[in-house]
């Protein structure tokens, strides 16, 4: 495949794809390979479930052509915001009411901050994650009980399957729920996804979806893999990606990104 003849759109998940789950850094090999692909005329974008606010700050300084954040709820291309979607006031209120009714523990993710409950969470993992947010200066401005904030999407962790099933049934008319396994669910406004963001960006740049490449590892990358012409699964990946993977490359730490870009002649 001679991909150097026309620009390709390269979309990268963050955790487990760009960032090592062990070092929480991007290997030098991946940075060099992505820069080489850009030098060849291709465009590189981060496509993540994280909101722009909760994305590690250093990623914004690495020369990516743009950021598709919050599972398609915000799109930034070359410094210009193409899309910014938040849940409506009615939707936000409904979600928090239902969380209280079904005792759901969540993090509500917005473009300004991530919002946690004021009291301690029941689940140890939630308190650990909240502490990591706080360490980064997140989750301190307002609390879920305050209700006077805007959010785009949310994540909850279930410790009661019956309650979480009832909660999910109550929101599916306006929320798409992604099962991230081990009781974790990512919840996004209906109609928004990593795939919808790719398609909007493709139209904006007038580059065919035939020229799109998805690099990912987890179940929330599935819409991206279904939409892309080429799917590259990392060495450690969710099995749901395999039917849509053109290649299973090596792990993050073993230069998986560089190996895949080289294999397909993108660098």
PDB file of C-alpha atoms in Angstrom:
ATOM      1  CA  UNK A   1       0.000   0.000   0.000  1.00  0.00           C
ATOM      2  CA  UNK A   2       1.452   3.343  -1.026  1.00  0.00           C
ATOM      3  CA  UNK A   3       0.008   5.547   1.670  1.00  0.00           C
ATOM      4  CA  UNK A   4       2.567   8.294   1.067  1.00  0.00           C
ATOM      5  CA  UNK A   5       0.656   9.391  -2.042  1.00  0.00           C
ATOM      6  CA  UNK A   6      -2.269  10.814  -0.077  1.00  0.00           C
ATOM      7  CA  UNK A   7      -2.737  11.983   3.506  1.00  0.00           C
ATOM      8  CA  UNK A   8      -4.000   9.417   5.986  1.00  0.00           C
ATOM      9  CA  UNK A   9      -5.838  10.160   9.237  1.00  0.00           C
ATOM     10  CA  UNK A  10      -4.324   8.343  12.204  1.00  0.00           C
ATOM     11  CA  UNK A  11      -6.384   8.047  15.399  1.00  0.00           C
ATOM     12  CA  UNK A  12      -4.807   6.963  18.681  1.00  0.00           C
ATOM     13  CA  UNK A  13      -6.427   5.964  21.949  1.00  0.00           C
ATOM     14  CA  UNK A  14      -4.491   7.063  25.053  1.00  0.00           C
ATOM     15  CA  UNK A  15      -4.341   4.504  27.870  1.00  0.00           C
ATOM     16  CA  UNK A  16      -2.839   1.211  26.789  1.00  0.00           C
ATOM     17  CA  UNK A  17      -2.226   2.499  23.262  1.00  0.00           C
ATOM     18  CA  UNK A  18      -0.132   5.659  23.435  1.00  0.00           C
ATOM     19  CA  UNK A  19       0.529   5.562  27.169  1.00  0.00           C
ATOM     20  CA  UNK A  20       2.124   2.549  28.789  1.00  0.00           C
ATOM     21  CA  UNK A  21       0.012   1.136  31.595  1.00  0.00           C
ATOM     22  CA  UNK A  22       3.267   0.551  33.483  1.00  0.00           C
ATOM     23  CA  UNK A  23       5.178   3.815  33.007  1.00  0.00           C
ATOM     24  CA  UNK A  24       2.212   6.107  32.125  1.00  0.00           C
ATOM     25  CA  UNK A  25       4.462   7.645  29.473  1.00  0.00           C
ATOM     26  CA  UNK A  26       4.608   7.478  25.676  1.00  0.00           C
ATOM     27  CA  UNK A  27       7.600   5.450  24.481  1.00  0.00           C
ATOM     28  CA  UNK A  28      10.146   7.453  22.516  1.00  0.00           C
ATOM     29  CA  UNK A  29       9.672   5.048  19.620  1.00  0.00           C
ATOM     30  CA  UNK A  30       5.979   5.982  19.354  1.00  0.00           C
ATOM     31  CA  UNK A  31       6.684   9.727  19.473  1.00  0.00           C
ATOM     32  CA  UNK A  32       9.344   9.437  16.778  1.00  0.00           C
ATOM     33  CA  UNK A  33       7.170   7.230  14.572  1.00  0.00           C
ATOM     34  CA  UNK A  34       4.145   9.539  14.787  1.00  0.00           C
ATOM     35  CA  UNK A  35       6.341  12.564  13.992  1.00  0.00           C
ATOM     36  CA  UNK A  36       7.741  10.683  10.986  1.00  0.00           C
ATOM     37  CA  UNK A  37       4.227   9.859   9.778  1.00  0.00           C
ATOM     38  CA  UNK A  38       3.280  13.545  10.057  1.00  0.00           C
ATOM     39  CA  UNK A  39       6.412  14.480   8.112  1.00  0.00           C
ATOM     40  CA  UNK A  40       5.138  12.147   5.375  1.00  0.00           C
ATOM     41  CA  UNK A  41       1.953  14.234   5.185  1.00  0.00           C
ATOM     42  CA  UNK A  42      -0.303  12.174   7.427  1.00  0.00           C
ATOM     43  CA  UNK A  43      -2.331  13.680  10.283  1.00  0.00           C
ATOM     44  CA  UNK A  44      -2.260  12.293  13.823  1.00  0.00           C
ATOM     45  CA  UNK A  45      -5.113  12.709  16.313  1.00  0.00           C
ATOM     46  CA  UNK A  46      -5.780  11.540  19.821  1.00  0.00           C
ATOM     47  CA  UNK A  47      -9.215   9.895  20.032  1.00  0.00           C
ATOM     48  CA  UNK A  48     -10.106   9.307  23.656  1.00  0.00           C
ATOM     49  CA  UNK A  49     -12.898   8.774  26.119  1.00  0.00           C
ATOM     50  CA  UNK A  50     -11.259  11.361  28.360  1.00  0.00           C
ATOM     51  CA  UNK A  51     -12.570  14.896  28.221  1.00  0.00           C
ATOM     52  CA  UNK A  52     -10.107  17.569  27.138  1.00  0.00           C
ATOM     53  CA  UNK A  53      -9.850  18.734  30.758  1.00  0.00           C
ATOM     54  CA  UNK A  54      -8.961  15.297  32.115  1.00  0.00           C
ATOM     55  CA  UNK A  55      -6.452  14.491  29.381  1.00  0.00           C
ATOM     56  CA  UNK A  56      -2.826  14.626  30.618  1.00  0.00           C
ATOM     57  CA  UNK A  57      -1.541  18.133  29.904  1.00  0.00           C
ATOM     58  CA  UNK A  58       1.730  16.951  28.388  1.00  0.00           C
ATOM     59  CA  UNK A  59      -0.158  15.196  25.573  1.00  0.00           C
ATOM     60  CA  UNK A  60      -1.380  18.574  24.317  1.00  0.00           C
ATOM     61  CA  UNK A  61       2.219  19.696  23.767  1.00  0.00           C
ATOM     62  CA  UNK A  62       3.403  16.783  21.652  1.00  0.00           C
ATOM     63  CA  UNK A  63       2.453  18.055  18.212  1.00  0.00           C
ATOM     64  CA  UNK A  64      -0.738  16.128  17.502  1.00  0.00           C
ATOM     65  CA  UNK A  65      -2.947  17.656  14.814  1.00  0.00           C
ATOM     66  CA  UNK A  66      -5.950  17.576  17.109  1.00  0.00           C
ATOM     67  CA  UNK A  67      -7.949  15.917  19.845  1.00  0.00           C
ATOM     68  CA  UNK A  68     -11.222  13.995  19.722  1.00  0.00           C
ATOM     69  CA  UNK A  69     -12.294  13.886  23.360  1.00  0.00           C
ATOM     70  CA  UNK A  70     -15.073  12.607  25.571  1.00  0.00           C
ATOM     71  CA  UNK A  71     -16.074   9.821  23.173  1.00  0.00           C
ATOM     72  CA  UNK A  72     -16.824  12.275  20.383  1.00  0.00           C
ATOM     73  CA  UNK A  73     -18.369  15.092  22.425  1.00  0.00           C
ATOM     74  CA  UNK A  74     -15.524  17.536  21.690  1.00  0.00           C
ATOM     75  CA  UNK A  75     -13.399  17.846  18.562  1.00  0.00           C
ATOM     76  CA  UNK A  76     -10.400  20.164  18.272  1.00  0.00           C
ATOM     77  CA  UNK A  77      -8.457  20.299  14.999  1.00  0.00           C
ATOM     78  CA  UNK A  78      -5.318  22.411  14.678  1.00  0.00           C
ATOM     79  CA  UNK A  79      -6.415  24.591  17.575  1.00  0.00           C
ATOM     80  CA  UNK A  80      -9.961  25.142  16.292  1.00  0.00           C
ATOM     81  CA  UNK A  81     -12.944  23.668  18.147  1.00  0.00           C
ATOM     82  CA  UNK A  82     -15.199  21.962  15.610  1.00  0.00           C
ATOM     83  CA  UNK A  83     -17.676  20.492  18.098  1.00  0.00           C
ATOM     84  CA  UNK A  84     -18.438  20.927  21.791  1.00  0.00           C
ATOM     85  CA  UNK A  85     -21.465  19.070  23.130  1.00  0.00           C
ATOM     86  CA  UNK A  86     -22.662  18.888  26.722  1.00  0.00           C
ATOM     87  CA  UNK A  87     -25.687  17.193  28.228  1.00  0.00           C
ATOM     88  CA  UNK A  88     -28.721  19.459  28.582  1.00  0.00           C
ATOM     89  CA  UNK A  89     -29.815  20.777  31.969  1.00  0.00           C
ATOM     90  CA  UNK A  90     -32.802  18.409  31.915  1.00  0.00           C
ATOM     91  CA  UNK A  91     -30.582  15.426  31.082  1.00  0.00           C
ATOM     92  CA  UNK A  92     -28.052  16.328  33.755  1.00  0.00           C
ATOM     93  CA  UNK A  93     -30.736  16.653  36.408  1.00  0.00           C
ATOM     94  CA  UNK A  94     -32.341  13.372  35.363  1.00  0.00           C
ATOM     95  CA  UNK A  95     -29.030  11.523  35.574  1.00  0.00           C
ATOM     96  CA  UNK A  96     -28.240  12.787  39.076  1.00  0.00           C
ATOM     97  CA  UNK A  97     -31.791  11.999  40.258  1.00  0.00           C
ATOM     98  CA  UNK A  98     -31.426   8.440  38.975  1.00  0.00           C
ATOM     99  CA  UNK A  99     -27.972   8.107  40.500  1.00  0.00           C
ATOM    100  CA  UNK A 100     -29.467   8.976  43.879  1.00  0.00           C
ATOM    101  CA  UNK A 101     -32.411   6.631  43.361  1.00  0.00           C
ATOM    102  CA  UNK A 102     -30.234   3.636  42.454  1.00  0.00           C
ATOM    103  CA  UNK A 103     -27.213   4.518  44.650  1.00  0.00           C
ATOM    104  CA  UNK A 104     -24.864   4.822  41.690  1.00  0.00           C
ATOM    105  CA  UNK A 105     -21.293   5.979  42.289  1.00  0.00           C
ATOM    106  CA  UNK A 106     -19.908   7.996  39.386  1.00  0.00           C
ATOM    107  CA  UNK A 107     -17.549  10.626  38.116  1.00  0.00           C
ATOM    108  CA  UNK A 108     -19.255  13.265  35.954  1.00  0.00           C
ATOM    109  CA  UNK A 109     -16.857  14.591  33.319  1.00  0.00           C
ATOM    110  CA  UNK A 110     -17.082  18.117  31.916  1.00  0.00           C
ATOM    111  CA  UNK A 111     -14.959  20.482  29.900  1.00  0.00           C
ATOM    112  CA  UNK A 112     -14.131  22.525  33.031  1.00  0.00           C
ATOM    113  CA  UNK A 113     -13.634  19.799  35.622  1.00  0.00           C
ATOM    114  CA  UNK A 114     -14.545  16.292  36.724  1.00  0.00           C
ATOM    115  CA  UNK A 115     -17.188  16.159  39.446  1.00  0.00           C
ATOM    116  CA  UNK A 116     -17.129  13.715  42.374  1.00  0.00           C
ATOM    117  CA  UNK A 117     -19.502  13.206  45.272  1.00  0.00           C
ATOM    118  CA  UNK A 118     -18.716  15.216  48.408  1.00  0.00           C
ATOM    119  CA  UNK A 119     -18.825  12.293  50.839  1.00  0.00           C
ATOM    120  CA  UNK A 120     -16.539   9.268  50.641  1.00  0.00           C
ATOM    121  CA  UNK A 121     -17.427   6.663  48.057  1.00  0.00           C
ATOM    122  CA  UNK A 122     -18.474   3.188  49.208  1.00  0.00           C
ATOM    123  CA  UNK A 123     -15.988   1.585  46.844  1.00  0.00           C
ATOM    124  CA  UNK A 124     -12.286   1.755  47.592  1.00  0.00           C
ATOM    125  CA  UNK A 125     -11.407   2.022  43.885  1.00  0.00           C
ATOM    126  CA  UNK A 126     -13.562   5.139  43.531  1.00  0.00           C
ATOM    127  CA  UNK A 127     -11.789   6.839  46.424  1.00  0.00           C
ATOM    128  CA  UNK A 128      -8.410   5.941  44.908  1.00  0.00           C
ATOM    129  CA  UNK A 129      -9.390   7.417  41.534  1.00  0.00           C
ATOM    130  CA  UNK A 130     -10.819  10.532  43.202  1.00  0.00           C
ATOM    131  CA  UNK A 131      -7.516  11.010  45.055  1.00  0.00           C
ATOM    132  CA  UNK A 132      -5.649  10.830  41.738  1.00  0.00           C
ATOM    133  CA  UNK A 133      -7.989  13.466  40.272  1.00  0.00           C
ATOM    134  CA  UNK A 134      -7.443  15.684  43.313  1.00  0.00           C
ATOM    135  CA  UNK A 135      -3.685  15.333  42.949  1.00  0.00           C
ATOM    136  CA  UNK A 136      -4.040  16.811  39.452  1.00  0.00           C
ATOM    137  CA  UNK A 137      -6.230  19.647  40.743  1.00  0.00           C
ATOM    138  CA  UNK A 138      -9.436  18.044  39.485  1.00  0.00           C
ATOM    139  CA  UNK A 139     -12.641  17.265  41.312  1.00  0.00           C
ATOM    140  CA  UNK A 140     -12.332  20.071  43.838  1.00  0.00           C
ATOM    141  CA  UNK A 141     -14.347  22.961  42.395  1.00  0.00           C
ATOM    142  CA  UNK A 142     -17.872  21.592  42.866  1.00  0.00           C
ATOM    143  CA  UNK A 143     -19.491  18.342  43.920  1.00  0.00           C
ATOM    144  CA  UNK A 144     -22.227  16.175  42.449  1.00  0.00           C
ATOM    145  CA  UNK A 145     -24.573  17.158  45.286  1.00  0.00           C
ATOM    146  CA  UNK A 146     -24.227  20.823  44.215  1.00  0.00           C
ATOM    147  CA  UNK A 147     -25.718  20.093  40.768  1.00  0.00           C
ATOM    148  CA  UNK A 148     -24.768  23.579  39.453  1.00  0.00           C
ATOM    149  CA  UNK A 149     -22.286  22.478  36.802  1.00  0.00           C
ATOM    150  CA  UNK A 150     -22.221  21.217  33.233  1.00  0.00           C
ATOM    151  CA  UNK A 151     -20.926  17.826  32.180  1.00  0.00           C
ATOM    152  CA  UNK A 152     -20.543  15.999  28.875  1.00  0.00           C
ATOM    153  CA  UNK A 153     -20.393  12.309  29.845  1.00  0.00           C
ATOM    154  CA  UNK A 154     -19.791  10.163  32.910  1.00  0.00           C
ATOM    155  CA  UNK A 155     -18.320   6.932  34.206  1.00  0.00           C
ATOM    156  CA  UNK A 156     -19.706   4.775  36.968  1.00  0.00           C
ATOM    157  CA  UNK A 157     -18.511   1.651  38.742  1.00  0.00           C
ATOM    158  CA  UNK A 158     -21.089  -0.825  39.955  1.00  0.00           C
ATOM    159  CA  UNK A 159     -21.000  -2.727  43.222  1.00  0.00           C
ATOM    160  CA  UNK A 160     -24.674  -3.758  42.908  1.00  0.00           C
ATOM    161  CA  UNK A 161     -25.608  -5.364  39.557  1.00  0.00           C
ATOM    162  CA  UNK A 162     -29.355  -5.120  40.166  1.00  0.00           C
ATOM    163  CA  UNK A 163     -29.154  -1.388  40.848  1.00  0.00           C
ATOM    164  CA  UNK A 164     -26.813  -0.707  37.946  1.00  0.00           C
ATOM    165  CA  UNK A 165     -29.045  -2.671  35.555  1.00  0.00           C
ATOM    166  CA  UNK A 166     -32.054  -0.622  36.660  1.00  0.00           C
ATOM    167  CA  UNK A 167     -30.081   2.607  36.303  1.00  0.00           C
ATOM    168  CA  UNK A 168     -28.926   1.666  32.806  1.00  0.00           C
ATOM    169  CA  UNK A 169     -32.483   0.817  31.721  1.00  0.00           C
ATOM    170  CA  UNK A 170     -33.559   4.266  32.945  1.00  0.00           C
ATOM    171  CA  UNK A 171     -31.017   6.201  30.877  1.00  0.00           C
ATOM    172  CA  UNK A 172     -30.779   4.274  27.608  1.00  0.00           C
ATOM    173  CA  UNK A 173     -33.296   6.509  25.853  1.00  0.00           C
ATOM    174  CA  UNK A 174     -30.730   9.315  25.785  1.00  0.00           C
ATOM    175  CA  UNK A 175     -27.417   7.727  26.834  1.00  0.00           C
ATOM    176  CA  UNK A 176     -25.245   5.101  25.164  1.00  0.00           C
ATOM    177  CA  UNK A 177     -23.678   2.856  27.805  1.00  0.00           C
ATOM    178  CA  UNK A 178     -20.329   1.167  27.098  1.00  0.00           C
ATOM    179  CA  UNK A 179     -19.489  -1.842  29.263  1.00  0.00           C
ATOM    180  CA  UNK A 180     -15.784  -1.430  30.101  1.00  0.00           C
ATOM    181  CA  UNK A 181     -15.835  -4.736  32.072  1.00  0.00           C
ATOM    182  CA  UNK A 182     -15.268  -5.399  35.781  1.00  0.00           C
ATOM    183  CA  UNK A 183     -18.350  -3.354  36.669  1.00  0.00           C
ATOM    184  CA  UNK A 184     -17.195  -0.159  34.968  1.00  0.00           C
ATOM    185  CA  UNK A 185     -19.504   1.635  32.533  1.00  0.00           C
ATOM    186  CA  UNK A 186     -18.781   4.646  30.323  1.00  0.00           C
ATOM    187  CA  UNK A 187     -21.871   6.717  29.528  1.00  0.00           C
ATOM    188  CA  UNK A 188     -22.061   9.055  26.541  1.00  0.00           C
ATOM    189  CA  UNK A 189     -24.871  11.143  24.990  1.00  0.00           C
ATOM    190  CA  UNK A 190     -26.686   9.029  22.418  1.00  0.00           C
ATOM    191  CA  UNK A 191     -25.289   9.460  18.925  1.00  0.00           C
ATOM    192  CA  UNK A 192     -21.800  10.499  20.032  1.00  0.00           C
ATOM    193  CA  UNK A 193     -18.819   8.173  19.870  1.00  0.00           C
ATOM    194  CA  UNK A 194     -15.211   7.945  18.810  1.00  0.00           C
ATOM    195  CA  UNK A 195     -16.598   6.961  15.395  1.00  0.00           C
ATOM    196  CA  UNK A 196     -18.922   9.952  15.010  1.00  0.00           C
ATOM    197  CA  UNK A 197     -15.990  12.244  15.802  1.00  0.00           C
ATOM    198  CA  UNK A 198     -13.847  10.567  13.143  1.00  0.00           C
ATOM    199  CA  UNK A 199     -16.567  10.974  10.548  1.00  0.00           C
ATOM    200  CA  UNK A 200     -17.095  14.668  11.315  1.00  0.00           C
ATOM    201  CA  UNK A 201     -13.361  15.315  11.166  1.00  0.00           C
ATOM    202  CA  UNK A 202     -13.059  13.384   7.908  1.00  0.00           C
ATOM    203  CA  UNK A 203     -15.738  15.595   6.356  1.00  0.00           C
ATOM    204  CA  UNK A 204     -14.144  18.759   7.734  1.00  0.00           C
ATOM    205  CA  UNK A 205     -10.752  17.879   6.249  1.00  0.00           C
ATOM    206  CA  UNK A 206     -12.249  16.463   3.050  1.00  0.00           C
ATOM    207  CA  UNK A 207     -10.270  13.266   3.516  1.00  0.00           C
ATOM    208  CA  UNK A 208     -12.095  10.005   2.834  1.00  0.00           C
ATOM    209  CA  UNK A 209     -12.876   7.569   5.634  1.00  0.00           C
ATOM    210  CA  UNK A 210     -11.074   5.077   3.372  1.00  0.00           C
ATOM    211  CA  UNK A 211      -7.897   6.779   4.601  1.00  0.00           C
ATOM    212  CA  UNK A 212      -8.521   6.304   8.326  1.00  0.00           C
ATOM    213  CA  UNK A 213      -6.488   4.231  10.790  1.00  0.00           C
ATOM    214  CA  UNK A 214      -7.544   3.367  14.348  1.00  0.00           C
ATOM    215  CA  UNK A 215      -5.020   2.363  17.016  1.00  0.00           C
ATOM    216  CA  UNK A 216      -6.545   1.076  20.248  1.00  0.00           C
ATOM    217  CA  UNK A 217      -6.767  -1.597  22.908  1.00  0.00           C
ATOM    218  CA  UNK A 218     -10.041  -1.447  24.833  1.00  0.00           C
ATOM    219  CA  UNK A 219     -13.764  -1.989  24.358  1.00  0.00           C
ATOM    220  CA  UNK A 220     -14.549   1.725  24.060  1.00  0.00           C
ATOM    221  CA  UNK A 221     -12.352   1.726  20.940  1.00  0.00           C
ATOM    222  CA  UNK A 222     -14.799  -0.603  19.182  1.00  0.00           C
ATOM    223  CA  UNK A 223     -16.789   2.166  17.404  1.00  0.00           C
ATOM    224  CA  UNK A 224     -13.474   3.623  16.197  1.00  0.00           C
ATOM    225  CA  UNK A 225     -12.425   0.236  14.809  1.00  0.00           C
ATOM    226  CA  UNK A 226     -15.798  -0.334  13.166  1.00  0.00           C
ATOM    227  CA  UNK A 227     -15.619   3.055  11.432  1.00  0.00           C
ATOM    228  CA  UNK A 228     -11.964   3.076  10.389  1.00  0.00           C
ATOM    229  CA  UNK A 229     -10.752   1.535   7.163  1.00  0.00           C
ATOM    230  CA  UNK A 230      -7.816   0.032   9.065  1.00  0.00           C
ATOM    231  CA  UNK A 231      -7.799  -1.175  12.683  1.00  0.00           C
ATOM    232  CA  UNK A 232      -4.578  -1.794  14.600  1.00  0.00           C
ATOM    233  CA  UNK A 233      -5.008  -3.529  17.966  1.00  0.00           C
ATOM    234  CA  UNK A 234      -2.213  -3.265  20.511  1.00  0.00           C
ATOM    235  CA  UNK A 235      -0.539  -6.412  21.846  1.00  0.00           C
ATOM    236  CA  UNK A 236      -2.638  -6.243  25.020  1.00  0.00           C
ATOM    237  CA  UNK A 237      -6.195  -5.643  23.835  1.00  0.00           C
ATOM    238  CA  UNK A 238      -9.858  -6.474  24.332  1.00  0.00           C
ATOM    239  CA  UNK A 239     -10.945  -9.426  22.200  1.00  0.00           C
ATOM    240  CA  UNK A 240     -13.936  -7.424  20.905  1.00  0.00           C
ATOM    241  CA  UNK A 241     -11.527  -5.531  18.637  1.00  0.00           C
ATOM    242  CA  UNK A 242     -10.159  -8.576  16.852  1.00  0.00           C
ATOM    243  CA  UNK A 243     -12.882  -8.960  14.168  1.00  0.00           C
ATOM    244  CA  UNK A 244     -12.131  -5.382  13.075  1.00  0.00           C
ATOM    245  CA  UNK A 245      -8.332  -5.535  13.379  1.00  0.00           C
ATOM    246  CA  UNK A 246      -6.186  -5.607  10.279  1.00  0.00           C
ATOM    247  CA  UNK A 247      -3.153  -6.166  12.479  1.00  0.00           C
ATOM    248  CA  UNK A 248      -2.408  -7.031  16.085  1.00  0.00           C
ATOM    249  CA  UNK A 249       0.828  -5.198  16.758  1.00  0.00           C
ATOM    250  CA  UNK A 250       3.167  -5.451  19.729  1.00  0.00           C
ATOM    251  CA  UNK A 251       2.502  -3.888  23.134  1.00  0.00           C
ATOM    252  CA  UNK A 252       3.005  -0.207  23.903  1.00  0.00           C
ATOM    253  CA  UNK A 253       6.298  -0.816  25.675  1.00  0.00           C
ATOM    254  CA  UNK A 254       7.583  -3.092  22.903  1.00  0.00           C
ATOM    255  CA  UNK A 255       7.265  -0.375  20.232  1.00  0.00           C
ATOM    256  CA  UNK A 256       3.855  -1.474  18.967  1.00  0.00           C
ATOM    257  CA  UNK A 257       2.975   1.894  17.435  1.00  0.00           C
ATOM    258  CA  UNK A 258       6.263   2.226  15.575  1.00  0.00           C
ATOM    259  CA  UNK A 259       6.112  -1.361  14.322  1.00  0.00           C
ATOM    260  CA  UNK A 260       2.595  -0.918  12.923  1.00  0.00           C
ATOM    261  CA  UNK A 261       3.304   2.419  11.219  1.00  0.00           C
ATOM    262  CA  UNK A 262       6.400   0.920   9.647  1.00  0.00           C
ATOM    263  CA  UNK A 263       4.627  -2.292   8.595  1.00  0.00           C
ATOM    264  CA  UNK A 264       2.015  -0.365   6.618  1.00  0.00           C
ATOM    265  CA  UNK A 265       4.459   2.049   5.017  1.00  0.00           C
ATOM    266  CA  UNK A 266       3.162   5.081   6.872  1.00  0.00           C
ATOM    267  CA  UNK A 267       6.741   5.922   7.854  1.00  0.00           C
TER     268      UNK A 267
END
